[in-house]
mmCIF file of C-alpha atoms and ligand atoms in Angstrom:
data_model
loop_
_atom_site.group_PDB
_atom_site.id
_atom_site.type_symbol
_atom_site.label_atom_id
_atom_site.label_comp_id
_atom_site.label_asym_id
_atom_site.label_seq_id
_atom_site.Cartn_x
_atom_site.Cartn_y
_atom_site.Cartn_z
ATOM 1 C CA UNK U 1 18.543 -9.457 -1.951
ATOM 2 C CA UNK U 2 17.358 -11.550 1.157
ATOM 3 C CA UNK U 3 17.077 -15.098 0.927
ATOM 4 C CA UNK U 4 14.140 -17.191 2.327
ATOM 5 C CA UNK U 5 16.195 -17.932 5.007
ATOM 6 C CA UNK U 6 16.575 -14.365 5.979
ATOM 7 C CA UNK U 7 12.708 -13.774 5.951
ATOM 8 C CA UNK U 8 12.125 -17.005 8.182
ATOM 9 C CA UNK U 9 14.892 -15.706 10.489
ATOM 10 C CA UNK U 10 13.143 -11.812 10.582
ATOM 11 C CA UNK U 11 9.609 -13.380 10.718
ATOM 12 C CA UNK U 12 10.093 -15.679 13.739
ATOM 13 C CA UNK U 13 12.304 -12.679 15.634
ATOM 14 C CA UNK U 14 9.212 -10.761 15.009
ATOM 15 C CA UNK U 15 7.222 -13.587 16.766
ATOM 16 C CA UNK U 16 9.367 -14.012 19.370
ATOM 17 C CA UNK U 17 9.219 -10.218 19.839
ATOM 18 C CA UNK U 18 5.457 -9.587 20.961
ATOM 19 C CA UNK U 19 2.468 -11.614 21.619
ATOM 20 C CA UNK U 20 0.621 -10.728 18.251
ATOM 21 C CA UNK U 21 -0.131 -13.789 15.436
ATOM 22 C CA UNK U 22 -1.545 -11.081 13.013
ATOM 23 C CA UNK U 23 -4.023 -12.212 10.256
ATOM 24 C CA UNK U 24 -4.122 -8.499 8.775
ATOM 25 C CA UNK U 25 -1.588 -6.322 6.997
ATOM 26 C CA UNK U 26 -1.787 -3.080 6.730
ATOM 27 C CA UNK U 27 0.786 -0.200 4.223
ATOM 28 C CA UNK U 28 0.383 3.458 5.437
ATOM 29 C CA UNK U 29 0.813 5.720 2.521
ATOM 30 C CA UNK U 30 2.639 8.884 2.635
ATOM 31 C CA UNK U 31 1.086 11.375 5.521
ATOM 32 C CA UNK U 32 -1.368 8.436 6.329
ATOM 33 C CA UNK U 33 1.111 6.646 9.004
ATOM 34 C CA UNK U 34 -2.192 7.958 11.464
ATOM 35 C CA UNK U 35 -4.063 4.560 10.334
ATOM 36 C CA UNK U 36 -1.505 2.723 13.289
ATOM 37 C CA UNK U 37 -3.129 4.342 15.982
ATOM 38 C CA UNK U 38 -6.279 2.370 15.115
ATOM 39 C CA UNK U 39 -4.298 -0.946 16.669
ATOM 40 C CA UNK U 40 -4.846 -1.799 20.949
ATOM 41 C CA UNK U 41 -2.479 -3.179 23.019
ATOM 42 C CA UNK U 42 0.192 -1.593 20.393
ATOM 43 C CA UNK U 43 3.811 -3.168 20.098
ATOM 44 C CA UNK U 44 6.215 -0.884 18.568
ATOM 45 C CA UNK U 45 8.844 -1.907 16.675
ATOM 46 C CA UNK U 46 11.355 0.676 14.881
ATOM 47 C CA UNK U 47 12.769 -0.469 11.457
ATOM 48 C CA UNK U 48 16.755 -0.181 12.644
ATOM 49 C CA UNK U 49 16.256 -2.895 15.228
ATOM 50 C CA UNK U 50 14.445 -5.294 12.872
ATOM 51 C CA UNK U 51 17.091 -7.764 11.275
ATOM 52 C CA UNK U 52 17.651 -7.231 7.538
ATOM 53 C CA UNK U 53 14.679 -4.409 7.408
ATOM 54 C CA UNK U 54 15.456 -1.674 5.187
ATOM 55 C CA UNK U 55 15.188 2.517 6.592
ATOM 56 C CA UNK U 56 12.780 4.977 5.894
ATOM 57 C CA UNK U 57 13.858 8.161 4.749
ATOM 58 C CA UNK U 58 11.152 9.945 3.358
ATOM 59 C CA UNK U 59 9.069 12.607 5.450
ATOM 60 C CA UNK U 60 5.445 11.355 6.290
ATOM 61 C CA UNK U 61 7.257 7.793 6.569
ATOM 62 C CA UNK U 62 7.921 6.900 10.628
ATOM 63 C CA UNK U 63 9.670 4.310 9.752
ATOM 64 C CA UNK U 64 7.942 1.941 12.143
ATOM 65 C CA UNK U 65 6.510 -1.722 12.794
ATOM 66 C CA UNK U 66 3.169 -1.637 14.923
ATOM 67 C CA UNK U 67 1.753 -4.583 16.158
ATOM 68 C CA UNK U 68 -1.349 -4.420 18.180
ATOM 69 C CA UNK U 69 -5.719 -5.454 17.691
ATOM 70 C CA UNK U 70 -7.680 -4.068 15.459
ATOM 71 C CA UNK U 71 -11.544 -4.948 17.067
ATOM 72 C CA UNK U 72 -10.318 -8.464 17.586
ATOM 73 C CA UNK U 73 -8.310 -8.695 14.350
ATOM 74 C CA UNK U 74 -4.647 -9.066 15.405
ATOM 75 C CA UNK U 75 -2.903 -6.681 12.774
ATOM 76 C CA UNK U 76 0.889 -5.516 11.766
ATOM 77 C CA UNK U 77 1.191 -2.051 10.420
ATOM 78 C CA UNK U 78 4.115 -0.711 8.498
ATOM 79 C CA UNK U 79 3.974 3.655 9.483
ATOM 80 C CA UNK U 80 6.530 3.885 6.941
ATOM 81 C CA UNK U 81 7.066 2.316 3.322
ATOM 82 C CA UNK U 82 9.706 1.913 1.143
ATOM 83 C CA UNK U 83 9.790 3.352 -2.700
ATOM 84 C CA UNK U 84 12.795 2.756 -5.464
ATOM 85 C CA UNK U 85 13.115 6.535 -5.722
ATOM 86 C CA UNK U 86 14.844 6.055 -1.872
ATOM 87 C CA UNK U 87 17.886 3.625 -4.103
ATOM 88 C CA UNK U 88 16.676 0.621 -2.289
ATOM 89 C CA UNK U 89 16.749 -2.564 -4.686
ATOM 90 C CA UNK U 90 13.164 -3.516 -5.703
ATOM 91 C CA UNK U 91 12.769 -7.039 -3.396
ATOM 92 C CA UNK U 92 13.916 -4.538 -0.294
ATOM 93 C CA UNK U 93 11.069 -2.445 -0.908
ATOM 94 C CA UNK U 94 8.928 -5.370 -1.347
ATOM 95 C CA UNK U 95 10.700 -8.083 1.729
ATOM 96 C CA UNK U 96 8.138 -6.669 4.302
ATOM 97 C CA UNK U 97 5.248 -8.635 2.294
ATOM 98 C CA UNK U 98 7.164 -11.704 2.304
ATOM 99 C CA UNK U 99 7.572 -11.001 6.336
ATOM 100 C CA UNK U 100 3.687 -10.725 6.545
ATOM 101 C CA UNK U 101 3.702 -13.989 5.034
ATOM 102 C CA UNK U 102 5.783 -15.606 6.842
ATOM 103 C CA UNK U 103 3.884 -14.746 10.064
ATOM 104 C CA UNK U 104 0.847 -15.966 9.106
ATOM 105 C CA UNK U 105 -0.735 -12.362 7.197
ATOM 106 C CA UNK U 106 -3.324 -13.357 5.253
ATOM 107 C CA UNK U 107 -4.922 -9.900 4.076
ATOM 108 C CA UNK U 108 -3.045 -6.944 3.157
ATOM 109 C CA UNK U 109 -4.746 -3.422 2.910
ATOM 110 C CA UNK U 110 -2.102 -0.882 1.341
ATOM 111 C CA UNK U 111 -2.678 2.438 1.371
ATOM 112 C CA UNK U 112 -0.864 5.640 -0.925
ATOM 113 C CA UNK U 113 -0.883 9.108 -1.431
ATOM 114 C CA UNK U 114 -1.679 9.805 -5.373
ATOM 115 C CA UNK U 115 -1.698 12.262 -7.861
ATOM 116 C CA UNK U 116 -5.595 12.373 -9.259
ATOM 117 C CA UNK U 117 -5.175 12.020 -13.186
ATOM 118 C CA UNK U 118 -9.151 11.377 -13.559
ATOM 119 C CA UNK U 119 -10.553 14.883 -14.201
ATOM 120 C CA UNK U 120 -13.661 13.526 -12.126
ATOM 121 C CA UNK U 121 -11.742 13.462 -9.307
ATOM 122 C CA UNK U 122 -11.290 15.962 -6.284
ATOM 123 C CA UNK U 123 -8.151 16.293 -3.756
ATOM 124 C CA UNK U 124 -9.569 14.384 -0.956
ATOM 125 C CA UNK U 125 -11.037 11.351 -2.677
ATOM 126 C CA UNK U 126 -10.310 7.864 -1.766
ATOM 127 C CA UNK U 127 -10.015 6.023 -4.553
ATOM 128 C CA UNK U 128 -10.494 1.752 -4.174
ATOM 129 C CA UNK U 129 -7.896 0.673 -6.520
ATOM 130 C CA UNK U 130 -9.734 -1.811 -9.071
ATOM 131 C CA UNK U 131 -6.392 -2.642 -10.953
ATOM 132 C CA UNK U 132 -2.865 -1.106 -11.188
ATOM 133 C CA UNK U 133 -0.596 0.098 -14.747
ATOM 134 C CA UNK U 134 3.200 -1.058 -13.996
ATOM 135 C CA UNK U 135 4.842 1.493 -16.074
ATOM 136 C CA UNK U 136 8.228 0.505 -14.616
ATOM 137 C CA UNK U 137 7.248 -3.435 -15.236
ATOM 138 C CA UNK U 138 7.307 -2.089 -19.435
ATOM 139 C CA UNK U 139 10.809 -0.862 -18.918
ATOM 140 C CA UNK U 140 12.041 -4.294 -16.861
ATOM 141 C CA UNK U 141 11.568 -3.183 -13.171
ATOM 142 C CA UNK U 142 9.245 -6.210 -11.578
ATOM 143 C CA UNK U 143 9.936 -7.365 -8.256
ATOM 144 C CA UNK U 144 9.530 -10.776 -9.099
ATOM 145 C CA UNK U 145 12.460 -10.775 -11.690
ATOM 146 C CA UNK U 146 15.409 -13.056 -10.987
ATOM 147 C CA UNK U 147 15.521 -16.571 -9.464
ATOM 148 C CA UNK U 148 11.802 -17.694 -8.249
ATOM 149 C CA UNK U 149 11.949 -19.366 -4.489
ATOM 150 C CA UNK U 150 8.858 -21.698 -5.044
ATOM 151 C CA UNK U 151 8.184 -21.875 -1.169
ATOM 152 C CA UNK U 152 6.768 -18.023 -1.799
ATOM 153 C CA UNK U 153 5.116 -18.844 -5.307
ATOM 154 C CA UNK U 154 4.697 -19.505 -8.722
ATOM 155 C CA UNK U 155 7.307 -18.307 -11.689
ATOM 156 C CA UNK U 156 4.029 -16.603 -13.346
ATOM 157 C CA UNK U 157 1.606 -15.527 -10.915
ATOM 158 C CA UNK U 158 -1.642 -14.017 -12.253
ATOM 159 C CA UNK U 159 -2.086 -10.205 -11.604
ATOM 160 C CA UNK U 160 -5.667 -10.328 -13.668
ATOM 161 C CA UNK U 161 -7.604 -10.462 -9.862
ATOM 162 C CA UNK U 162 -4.613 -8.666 -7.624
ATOM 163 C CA UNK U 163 -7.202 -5.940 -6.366
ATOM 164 C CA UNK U 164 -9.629 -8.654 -4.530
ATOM 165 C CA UNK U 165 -13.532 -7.891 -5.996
ATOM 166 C CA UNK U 166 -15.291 -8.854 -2.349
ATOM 167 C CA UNK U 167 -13.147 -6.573 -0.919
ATOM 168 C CA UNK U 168 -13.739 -3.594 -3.120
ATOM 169 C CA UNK U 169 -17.663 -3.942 -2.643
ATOM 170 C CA UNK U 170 -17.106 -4.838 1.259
ATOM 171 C CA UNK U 171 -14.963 -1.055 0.742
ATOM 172 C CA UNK U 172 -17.369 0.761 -1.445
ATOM 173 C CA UNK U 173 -20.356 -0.312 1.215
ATOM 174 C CA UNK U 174 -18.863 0.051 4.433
ATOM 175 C CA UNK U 175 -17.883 4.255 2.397
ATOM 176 C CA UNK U 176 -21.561 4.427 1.607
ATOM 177 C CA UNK U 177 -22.623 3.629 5.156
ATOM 178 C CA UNK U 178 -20.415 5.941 6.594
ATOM 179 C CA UNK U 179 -21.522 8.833 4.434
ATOM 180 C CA UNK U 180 -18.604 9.117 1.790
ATOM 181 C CA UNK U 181 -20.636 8.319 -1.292
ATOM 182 C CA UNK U 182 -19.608 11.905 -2.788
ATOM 183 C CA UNK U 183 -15.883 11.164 -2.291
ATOM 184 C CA UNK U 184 -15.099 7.118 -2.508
ATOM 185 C CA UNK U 185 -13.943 6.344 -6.309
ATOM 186 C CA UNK U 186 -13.100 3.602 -7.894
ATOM 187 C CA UNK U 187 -10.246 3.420 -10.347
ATOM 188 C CA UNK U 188 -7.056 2.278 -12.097
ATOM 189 C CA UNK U 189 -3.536 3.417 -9.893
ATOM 190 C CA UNK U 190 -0.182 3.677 -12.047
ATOM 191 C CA UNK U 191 2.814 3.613 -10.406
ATOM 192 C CA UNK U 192 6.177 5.532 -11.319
ATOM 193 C CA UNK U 193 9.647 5.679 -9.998
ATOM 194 C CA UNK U 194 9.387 9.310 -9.091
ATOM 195 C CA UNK U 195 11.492 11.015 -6.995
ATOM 196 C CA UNK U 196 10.158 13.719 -9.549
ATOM 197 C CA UNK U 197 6.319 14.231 -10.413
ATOM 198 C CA UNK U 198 5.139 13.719 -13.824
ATOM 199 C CA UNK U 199 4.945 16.227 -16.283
ATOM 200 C CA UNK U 200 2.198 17.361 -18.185
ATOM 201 C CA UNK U 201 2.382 15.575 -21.248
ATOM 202 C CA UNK U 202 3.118 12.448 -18.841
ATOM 203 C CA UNK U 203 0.129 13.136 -16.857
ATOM 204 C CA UNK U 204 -1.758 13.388 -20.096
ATOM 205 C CA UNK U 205 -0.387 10.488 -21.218
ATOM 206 C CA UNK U 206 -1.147 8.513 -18.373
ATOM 207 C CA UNK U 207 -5.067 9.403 -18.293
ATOM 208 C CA UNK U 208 -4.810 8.513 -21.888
ATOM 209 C CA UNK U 209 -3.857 5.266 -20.929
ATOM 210 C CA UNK U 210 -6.514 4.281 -18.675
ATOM 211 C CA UNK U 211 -4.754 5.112 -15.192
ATOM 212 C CA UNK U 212 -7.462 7.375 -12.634
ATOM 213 C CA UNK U 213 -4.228 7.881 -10.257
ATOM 214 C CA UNK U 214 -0.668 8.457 -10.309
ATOM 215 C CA UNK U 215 1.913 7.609 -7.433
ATOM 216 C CA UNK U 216 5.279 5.952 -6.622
ATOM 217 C CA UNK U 217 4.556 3.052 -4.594
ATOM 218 C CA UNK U 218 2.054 0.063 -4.008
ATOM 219 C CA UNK U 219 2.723 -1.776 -7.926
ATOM 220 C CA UNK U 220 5.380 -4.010 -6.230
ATOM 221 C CA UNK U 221 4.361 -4.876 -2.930
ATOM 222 C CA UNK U 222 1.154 -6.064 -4.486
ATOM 223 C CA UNK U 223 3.108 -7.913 -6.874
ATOM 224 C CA UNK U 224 4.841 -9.499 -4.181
ATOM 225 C CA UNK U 225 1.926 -9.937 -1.944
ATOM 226 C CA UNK U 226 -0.192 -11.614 -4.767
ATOM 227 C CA UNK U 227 3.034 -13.844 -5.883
ATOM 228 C CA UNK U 228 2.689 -15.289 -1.954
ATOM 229 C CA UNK U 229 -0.889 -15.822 -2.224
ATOM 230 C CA UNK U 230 -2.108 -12.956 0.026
ATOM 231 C CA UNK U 231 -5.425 -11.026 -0.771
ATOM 232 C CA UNK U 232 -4.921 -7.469 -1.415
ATOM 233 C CA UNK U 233 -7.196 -4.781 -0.621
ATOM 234 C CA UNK U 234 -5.896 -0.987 -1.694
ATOM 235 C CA UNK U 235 -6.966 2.367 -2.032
ATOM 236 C CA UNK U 236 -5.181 5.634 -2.950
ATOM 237 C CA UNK U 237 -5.889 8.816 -1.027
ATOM 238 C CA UNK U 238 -5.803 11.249 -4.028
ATOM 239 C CA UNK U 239 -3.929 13.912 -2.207
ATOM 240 C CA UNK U 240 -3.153 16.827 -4.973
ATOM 241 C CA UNK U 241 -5.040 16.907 -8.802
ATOM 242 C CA UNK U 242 -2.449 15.982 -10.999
ATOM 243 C CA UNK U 243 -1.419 19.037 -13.712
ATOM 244 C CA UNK U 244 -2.871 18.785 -16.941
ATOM 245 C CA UNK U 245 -2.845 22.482 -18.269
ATOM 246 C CA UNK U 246 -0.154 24.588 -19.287
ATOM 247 C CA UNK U 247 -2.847 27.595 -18.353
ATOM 248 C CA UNK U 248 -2.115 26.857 -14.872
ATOM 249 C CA UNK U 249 0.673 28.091 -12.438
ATOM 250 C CA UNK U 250 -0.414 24.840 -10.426
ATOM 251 C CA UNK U 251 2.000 22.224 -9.035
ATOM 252 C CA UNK U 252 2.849 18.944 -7.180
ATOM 253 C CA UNK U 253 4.369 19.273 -3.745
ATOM 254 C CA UNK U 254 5.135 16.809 -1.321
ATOM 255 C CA UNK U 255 4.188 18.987 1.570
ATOM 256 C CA UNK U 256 0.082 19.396 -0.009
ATOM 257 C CA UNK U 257 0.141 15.260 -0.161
ATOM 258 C CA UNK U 258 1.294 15.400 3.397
ATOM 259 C CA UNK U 259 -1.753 18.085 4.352
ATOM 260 C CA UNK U 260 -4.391 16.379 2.273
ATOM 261 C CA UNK U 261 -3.828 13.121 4.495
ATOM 262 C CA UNK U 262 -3.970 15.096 7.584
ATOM 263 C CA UNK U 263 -7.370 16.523 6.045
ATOM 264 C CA UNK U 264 -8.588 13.001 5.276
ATOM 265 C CA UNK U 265 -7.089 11.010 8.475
ATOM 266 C CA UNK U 266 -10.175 10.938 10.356
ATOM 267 C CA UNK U 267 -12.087 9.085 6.969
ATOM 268 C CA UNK U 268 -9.754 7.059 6.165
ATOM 269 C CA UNK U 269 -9.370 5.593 9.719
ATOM 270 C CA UNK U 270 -13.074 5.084 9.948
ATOM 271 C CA UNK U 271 -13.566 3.245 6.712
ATOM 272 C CA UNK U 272 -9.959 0.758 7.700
ATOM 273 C CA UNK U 273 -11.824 0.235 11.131
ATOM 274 C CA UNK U 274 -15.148 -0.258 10.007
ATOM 275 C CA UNK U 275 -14.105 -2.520 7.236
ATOM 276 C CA UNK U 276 -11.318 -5.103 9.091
ATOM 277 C CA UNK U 277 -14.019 -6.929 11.535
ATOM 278 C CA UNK U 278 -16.128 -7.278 8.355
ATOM 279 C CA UNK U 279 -13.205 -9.133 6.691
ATOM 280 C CA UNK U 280 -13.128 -12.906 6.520
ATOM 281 C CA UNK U 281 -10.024 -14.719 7.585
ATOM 282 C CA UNK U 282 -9.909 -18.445 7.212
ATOM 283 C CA UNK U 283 -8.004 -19.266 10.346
ATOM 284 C CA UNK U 284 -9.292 -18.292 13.573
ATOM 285 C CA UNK U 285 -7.425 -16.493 16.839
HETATM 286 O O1 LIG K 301 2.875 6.143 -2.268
HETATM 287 P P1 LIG K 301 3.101 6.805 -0.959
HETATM 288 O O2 LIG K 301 4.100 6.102 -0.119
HETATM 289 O O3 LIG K 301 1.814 7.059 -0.233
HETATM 290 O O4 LIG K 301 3.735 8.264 -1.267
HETATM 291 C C1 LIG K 301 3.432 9.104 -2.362
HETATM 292 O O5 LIG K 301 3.725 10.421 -1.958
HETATM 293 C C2 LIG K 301 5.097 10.736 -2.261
HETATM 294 C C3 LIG K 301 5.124 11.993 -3.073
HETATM 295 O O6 LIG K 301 4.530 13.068 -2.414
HETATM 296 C C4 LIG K 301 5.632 9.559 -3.058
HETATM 297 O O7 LIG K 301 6.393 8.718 -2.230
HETATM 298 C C5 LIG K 301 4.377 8.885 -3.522
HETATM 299 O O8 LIG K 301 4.562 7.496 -3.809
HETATM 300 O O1 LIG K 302 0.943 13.716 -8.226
HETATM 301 C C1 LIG K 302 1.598 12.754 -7.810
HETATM 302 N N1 LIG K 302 2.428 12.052 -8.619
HETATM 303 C C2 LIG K 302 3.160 11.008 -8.186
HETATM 304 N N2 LIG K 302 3.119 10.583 -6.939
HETATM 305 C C3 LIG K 302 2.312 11.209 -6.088
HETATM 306 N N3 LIG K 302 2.080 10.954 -4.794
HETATM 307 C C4 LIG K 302 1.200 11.853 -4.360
HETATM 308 N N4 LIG K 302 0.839 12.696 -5.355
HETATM 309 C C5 LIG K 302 1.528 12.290 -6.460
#
């Protein structure tokens, strides 16, 4: 488990590493590690040389740290997340957000790759996450359990307004101005462990529930990144319908979430690009 000391120490080699300050965040999802190329001036940084940063080993996940300007916004991209599936403990998977922190991040925009539970929903949707189920949190995995550092945040944050609201609308207009009205969603994401997708009593379950979205990520790096006082802006690419129907011969594969973002690159990079100048940050650069 790093200690503060650790993140100051990988924060300010980061700084002392490139020329960025960045004031934006951004999580690629699985397949969706295309959203980097949006940054100028790019600084590329891979995971193994970064002190006390975990490895990516899951296809669709570079496994790299991109610094670089987004239209004037100095950003830090992670083309590459981490999941518990991959064995790493829960505050490895969610140390990057205390990095962003630590340089100065103050808005995080994480993206995923989900499972569409909603039976409104189409492969290719981009769903704006309103508010997230921590199935994993029910069974004792949070990333905030153990010892609290106070310099991050408080013992109890609040996880009522994780999913900031200004930031959904700023989403859900910036989609409608771009001409996405017939795919941009809004809904509930619930995260799992995975390495295995659900079944389909679990995916009926979960719709019964109130989850729109199923996936194996995001849950605790919002956690983290709310705990630290960051806003959080999210949305899930719904890459593959989830299988409700034991009529159907239909199934989950990693390699149809991987072509679905492909699909859906060019979208999604529009509606990060055209969003982030719209996006208020309190200091100025
Ligand atoms: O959540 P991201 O990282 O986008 O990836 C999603 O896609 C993978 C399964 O295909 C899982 O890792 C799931 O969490
Ligand atoms: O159907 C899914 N289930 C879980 N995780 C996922 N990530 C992409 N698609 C899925």
């Amino acid at each position: 488990i790093p200690t503060y000391e650790e993140c100051k120490n990988t924060a300010a080699w980061l700084l002392d590493q490139q020329p960025f300050r960045p004031l934006l965040g951004i999580v690629c999802g699985s397949g969706l590690g295309g959203l980097a190329d949006l940054l100028k001036d790019q600084k590329v940084m891979s995971y193994s040389e970064i002190p006390h940063f975990p490895q990516s080993t899951v296809q669709g996940h570079a496994g790299k740290l991109v610094f670089g300007s987004l239209k004037g916004t100095p950003c830090v991209c992670m083309q590459g997340r981490f999941h518990l599936y991959e064995g790493h403990h829960i505050q490895k998977i969610t140390f990057p957000m205390k990095i962003f922190k630590l340089m100065g991040v103050e808005t995080v925009i994480l993206t995923n790759a989900a499972g569409g539970l909603n039976q409104e929903y189409n492969v290719g949707d981009i769903m704006i996450i309103k508010d997230h189920i921590n199935l994993p949190g029910f069974a004792g995995i949070n990333p905030l359990m153990g010892p609290n550092d106070e310099r991050f945040g408080l013992r109890f944050p609040a996880m009522s307004d994780a999913y900031d609201r200004e930031l959904q609308q700023l989403a859900e207009k910036v989609a409608i101005d771009l001409g996405y009205k017939e795919f941009i969603r809004r809904g509930v994401y619930c995260t799992l462990t995975g390495p295995s997708f659900e079944t389909i009593a679990e995916c009926r379950m979960l719709s019964m529930i109130g989850a729109d979205a199923v996936g194996m990520s995001t849950v605790h790096e919002v956690i983290a990144a709310r705990h630290c006082g960051m806003r959080v802006f999210a949305f899930s690419l719904i890459t593959n319908q989830a299988v409700m129907d034991y009529d159907t011969d239909m199934k989950a594969t990693h390699d149809e979430v991987l072509q679905t973002g492909k699909d859906r690159a060019h979208q999604l990079e529009a509606l990060v690009a055209t969003m982030v100048p719209l996006i208020k940050q309190s200091k100025t650069h």
